[in-house]
Amino acid sequence: MDAKRYELNVQLAQMLKGGVIMDVTNVEQAKLAEEAGAVAVMALERVPSDIRKDGGVARMSDPAMIAEIKKAVSIPVMAKARIGHFVEAQLLEALRIDYIDESEVLTPADEECHIDKTKFSIPFVCGARNLGEALRRIGEGAAMIRTKGEAGTGNVVEAVRHMRTMNREIRQLALMPVEEVTGFAKNNGLPYELALKVKELGRLPVVNFAAGGIATPADAALMMQLGCDGVFVGSGIFKSADPALRARAIVKATAYFNDPQKVLEASIGLGEAMPGLEIGQIPPEQILAKRGW
Amino acid sequence: MSVHLVRHKPDLIGVLDLQGGVHEHLEHLERLGLPYKRVKQAEDFTNLAGLIIPGGESTCLARLLNIFELKDVMLQHHRRGMKIWGTCAGAILLADKVLGEKACLGLIDMEIERNGFGSQLDSFKSEAVIKTVSNDPIPLTFIRAPKIIHAGKDVHVLLRIDDYIAAAENDSILVTVFHPELTGCLALHRYFALKCGLNPATENLSAVHKNWENSSWMKLARIAS
């Protein structure tokens, strides 16, 4: 990927700012998401809460299903490849979708290496729990970052933790004298040049969305107020009682995240949210956020 | 000596702040020394000489305009003389015909095709001279851009490339399918400010700002203040 292509890929993510990216598993859901005002859809066979329930190995989705969804909507289409599975990424690039999510929601294919994203023309979004993880992915060529949160739980606590961690580290970096950056970068696993860039910008050098556990309009507004640029909603929409209503409500709350009156209006009469999961009750080996590093 | 009775002339440029490339436009207006504001509520339209509808996703923007009843407010202010510039998704909202779907604001006589080039892999950068705007070449960034496939007789075509129109205007509306806010070039922002009857800074008219980087908008979106 040359510098120009990388810039275009970062800029596509900029155009998604303030928007909601929704997980969809078929054409009907994709159309519903587009109609509700999603800025992009994530095409996958099973939403994270089903992946969690079903267990086993979760892989890239059936390309035929992704292609159908791509044909059905005019908003950008994203799809997931397993961490380190660069051939799944090659297939998604050959499918000419718009963005690849190298995702911990799928079973990792490589426990040592993430995909070398600089080899691709297609943009990548990657999950992160802290600043070091975010900058390592950007160093590998990611054009967009999202918090990992804990997908498929309907519990926003991990997304909040990851966002607050990143913000705290960004603030520390911004305030420290430059001679302290080397040590901070070493201790937190930050690529040094990118650490300097973050210090200058006072934020991540690419768009950063929140993901993993967002289930209500208030959750979306919470993440926006914490400083993310937009939100991913996975299981939260299509595992709720009224997906169309909830999808629209989360779009509204994300756009007007600073306006409690409007978030309130968006929150009324939505029916049941998806069932939530307490993080402490998930067996440690089933925590998705720990996949990748 | 009744100066205080003179009605305040609209002197601001607003950027519709619902979704999309808002900061990028604000940053360009700041470079031109123009007073600007974010537009999110009906009352924000007061005193706007011009409004920019940024790039983003047009279905999302259209839905939010409808739900929050901003569409009629925008049309009212357009009738009182507010100029509007739409970039990319903004151009789709302003068109009075959208291929295969319903138009939103319908303020310029043209037909536009959403996502006219293909996927993100077909996004590209190029440059062109737009004579009406500047004698120097203007850098162009197309991101999943729409194509204007036809313009009516009252519409002035500013830039035609191959089989499509990339920029056009009528008396009150400017449309570009590319993103001047994603380049260091201020020529189109300056052109729009003049269309709105404002006086933008005159140095660096069209030359690309040397100190501009794609991250320049981030100073308006810092986490660490």
PDB file of C-alpha atoms in Angstrom, chain A residues 4-5 7-12 14-19 34-37 39 74-76 93 96-98 121-123 167 170-171 174 197 200-206 227 248 251-252 255-256 259 262, chain B residues 17-24 40-41 55-57 59-60 63-64 67-68 70 101 114-115 118-125 141-144 179 181-183 212-215 217-218 221-224:
ATOM      1  CA  LYS A   4      -1.483   7.862  -1.132  1.00  0.00           C
ATOM      2  CA  ARG A   5      -3.581   4.701  -0.853  1.00  0.00           C
ATOM      3  CA  GLU A   7      -4.234   8.241   3.181  1.00  0.00           C
ATOM      4  CA  LEU A   8      -7.370   7.461   1.142  1.00  0.00           C
ATOM      5  CA  ASN A   9      -8.085   4.559   3.494  1.00  0.00           C
ATOM      6  CA  VAL A  10      -7.657   6.710   6.602  1.00  0.00           C
ATOM      7  CA  GLN A  11      -9.912   9.301   4.968  1.00  0.00           C
ATOM      8  CA  LEU A  12     -12.719   6.817   4.288  1.00  0.00           C
ATOM      9  CA  GLN A  14     -12.930   9.927   8.605  1.00  0.00           C
ATOM     10  CA  MET A  15     -16.108  10.037   6.520  1.00  0.00           C
ATOM     11  CA  LEU A  16     -17.669   7.488   8.891  1.00  0.00           C
ATOM     12  CA  LYS A  17     -17.157   9.735  11.950  1.00  0.00           C
ATOM     13  CA  GLY A  18     -20.220  10.262  14.091  1.00  0.00           C
ATOM     14  CA  GLY A  19     -21.822   7.179  12.600  1.00  0.00           C
ATOM     15  CA  GLU A  34     -28.915   1.043   5.718  1.00  0.00           C
ATOM     16  CA  GLU A  35     -32.475   2.278   6.008  1.00  0.00           C
ATOM     17  CA  ALA A  36     -31.934   3.017   9.709  1.00  0.00           C
ATOM     18  CA  GLY A  37     -28.973   5.251   8.875  1.00  0.00           C
ATOM     19  CA  VAL A  39     -22.765   4.409   7.884  1.00  0.00           C
ATOM     20  CA  SER A  74     -24.727   1.214  -1.314  1.00  0.00           C
ATOM     21  CA  ILE A  75     -23.071   2.006   2.048  1.00  0.00           C
ATOM     22  CA  PRO A  76     -19.574   0.587   2.719  1.00  0.00           C
ATOM     23  CA  GLU A  93      -9.685  -7.894  -0.918  1.00  0.00           C
ATOM     24  CA  ARG A  96     -13.619  -5.881  -3.344  1.00  0.00           C
ATOM     25  CA  ILE A  97     -15.418  -5.078  -0.128  1.00  0.00           C
ATOM     26  CA  ASP A  98     -14.586  -1.709   1.460  1.00  0.00           C
ATOM     27  CA  SER A 121      -4.567  -1.910  -0.900  1.00  0.00           C
ATOM     28  CA  ILE A 122      -7.782  -2.477   1.040  1.00  0.00           C
ATOM     29  CA  PRO A 123      -8.075  -0.738   4.432  1.00  0.00           C
ATOM     30  CA  ASN A 167      -7.351   8.304  26.707  1.00  0.00           C
ATOM     31  CA  ILE A 170      -2.727   9.752  25.379  1.00  0.00           C
ATOM     32  CA  ARG A 171      -3.007  12.437  28.076  1.00  0.00           C
ATOM     33  CA  ALA A 174       0.811  14.680  25.652  1.00  0.00           C
ATOM     34  CA  LYS A 197       2.806  11.674  16.599  1.00  0.00           C
ATOM     35  CA  GLU A 200       1.741  16.092  18.961  1.00  0.00           C
ATOM     36  CA  LEU A 201      -1.865  15.359  17.959  1.00  0.00           C
ATOM     37  CA  GLY A 202      -3.247  14.698  21.435  1.00  0.00           C
ATOM     38  CA  ARG A 203      -5.190  11.738  20.056  1.00  0.00           C
ATOM     39  CA  LEU A 204      -4.777   8.630  17.904  1.00  0.00           C
ATOM     40  CA  PRO A 205      -3.508   9.486  14.417  1.00  0.00           C
ATOM     41  CA  VAL A 206      -6.452   7.613  12.833  1.00  0.00           C
ATOM     42  CA  GLY A 227     -14.171  10.725  22.989  1.00  0.00           C
ATOM     43  CA  ARG A 248     -32.584   4.042  14.366  1.00  0.00           C
ATOM     44  CA  VAL A 251     -28.051   6.270  15.097  1.00  0.00           C
ATOM     45  CA  LYS A 252     -29.898   9.222  16.652  1.00  0.00           C
ATOM     46  CA  ALA A 255     -25.337  11.901  16.272  1.00  0.00           C
ATOM     47  CA  TYR A 256     -26.736  13.819  19.264  1.00  0.00           C
ATOM     48  CA  ASP A 259     -27.850  16.267  23.977  1.00  0.00           C
ATOM     49  CA  LYS A 262     -32.478  13.773  22.289  1.00  0.00           C
TER      50      LYS A 262
ATOM     51  CA  ASP B  17     -22.673  18.520  12.178  1.00  0.00           C
ATOM     52  CA  LEU B  18     -24.663  15.282  12.119  1.00  0.00           C
ATOM     53  CA  GLN B  19     -22.185  12.779  10.720  1.00  0.00           C
ATOM     54  CA  GLY B  20     -19.135  12.730   8.447  1.00  0.00           C
ATOM     55  CA  GLY B  21     -16.225  15.029   7.643  1.00  0.00           C
ATOM     56  CA  VAL B  22     -17.207  17.951   9.863  1.00  0.00           C
ATOM     57  CA  HIS B  23     -13.854  18.828  11.471  1.00  0.00           C
ATOM     58  CA  GLU B  24     -12.091  18.788   8.114  1.00  0.00           C
ATOM     59  CA  LYS B  40     -26.937  20.698  14.699  1.00  0.00           C
ATOM     60  CA  GLN B  41     -30.237  22.327  15.746  1.00  0.00           C
ATOM     61  CA  GLY B  55     -19.135  14.060   3.086  1.00  0.00           C
ATOM     62  CA  GLY B  56     -20.414  11.118   5.076  1.00  0.00           C
ATOM     63  CA  GLU B  57     -23.142   8.632   4.322  1.00  0.00           C
ATOM     64  CA  THR B  59     -28.681   7.781   3.790  1.00  0.00           C
ATOM     65  CA  CYS B  60     -27.607   8.493   7.366  1.00  0.00           C
ATOM     66  CA  ARG B  63     -32.515  10.117   7.863  1.00  0.00           C
ATOM     67  CA  LEU B  64     -31.247  12.458  10.585  1.00  0.00           C
ATOM     68  CA  ILE B  67     -36.175  12.768  11.991  1.00  0.00           C
ATOM     69  CA  PHE B  68     -35.041  16.014  13.560  1.00  0.00           C
ATOM     70  CA  LEU B  70     -34.000  20.041   9.986  1.00  0.00           C
ATOM     71  CA  GLU B 101     -33.881   6.336  -5.089  1.00  0.00           C
ATOM     72  CA  ARG B 114     -24.479   7.142  -5.574  1.00  0.00           C
ATOM     73  CA  ASN B 115     -21.150   5.371  -5.270  1.00  0.00           C
ATOM     74  CA  GLY B 118     -17.187   1.074  -7.083  1.00  0.00           C
ATOM     75  CA  SER B 119     -15.654   0.033  -3.780  1.00  0.00           C
ATOM     76  CA  GLN B 120     -12.995   1.685  -1.631  1.00  0.00           C
ATOM     77  CA  LEU B 121     -10.374   0.040  -3.874  1.00  0.00           C
ATOM     78  CA  ASP B 122     -11.631   2.370  -6.625  1.00  0.00           C
ATOM     79  CA  SER B 123     -11.198   5.537  -4.540  1.00  0.00           C
ATOM     80  CA  PHE B 124      -8.476   7.771  -5.983  1.00  0.00           C
ATOM     81  CA  LYS B 125      -6.697  11.123  -6.026  1.00  0.00           C
ATOM     82  CA  THR B 141      -9.854  13.316  -3.632  1.00  0.00           C
ATOM     83  CA  PHE B 142     -12.616  10.892  -4.605  1.00  0.00           C
ATOM     84  CA  ILE B 143     -13.766   8.491  -1.869  1.00  0.00           C
ATOM     85  CA  ARG B 144     -16.512   6.092  -2.915  1.00  0.00           C
ATOM     86  CA  HIS B 179     -13.485  16.308  -1.108  1.00  0.00           C
ATOM     87  CA  GLU B 181     -11.592  19.371   2.764  1.00  0.00           C
ATOM     88  CA  LEU B 182      -9.343  16.304   2.487  1.00  0.00           C
ATOM     89  CA  THR B 183      -6.587  18.224   0.692  1.00  0.00           C
ATOM     90  CA  TRP B 212      -1.317  21.033   5.903  1.00  0.00           C
ATOM     91  CA  GLU B 213      -1.387  17.335   6.752  1.00  0.00           C
ATOM     92  CA  ASN B 214      -4.277  14.936   6.648  1.00  0.00           C
ATOM     93  CA  SER B 215      -4.199  14.981  10.454  1.00  0.00           C
ATOM     94  CA  TRP B 217      -8.348  18.420  11.473  1.00  0.00           C
ATOM     95  CA  MET B 218      -7.376  16.573  14.639  1.00  0.00           C
ATOM     96  CA  ALA B 221     -10.782  16.667  18.005  1.00  0.00           C
ATOM     97  CA  ARG B 222      -8.094  16.250  20.649  1.00  0.00           C
ATOM     98  CA  ILE B 223      -8.449  13.880  23.606  1.00  0.00           C
ATOM     99  CA  ALA B 224      -5.652  15.573  25.550  1.00  0.00           C
TER     100      ALA B 224
END
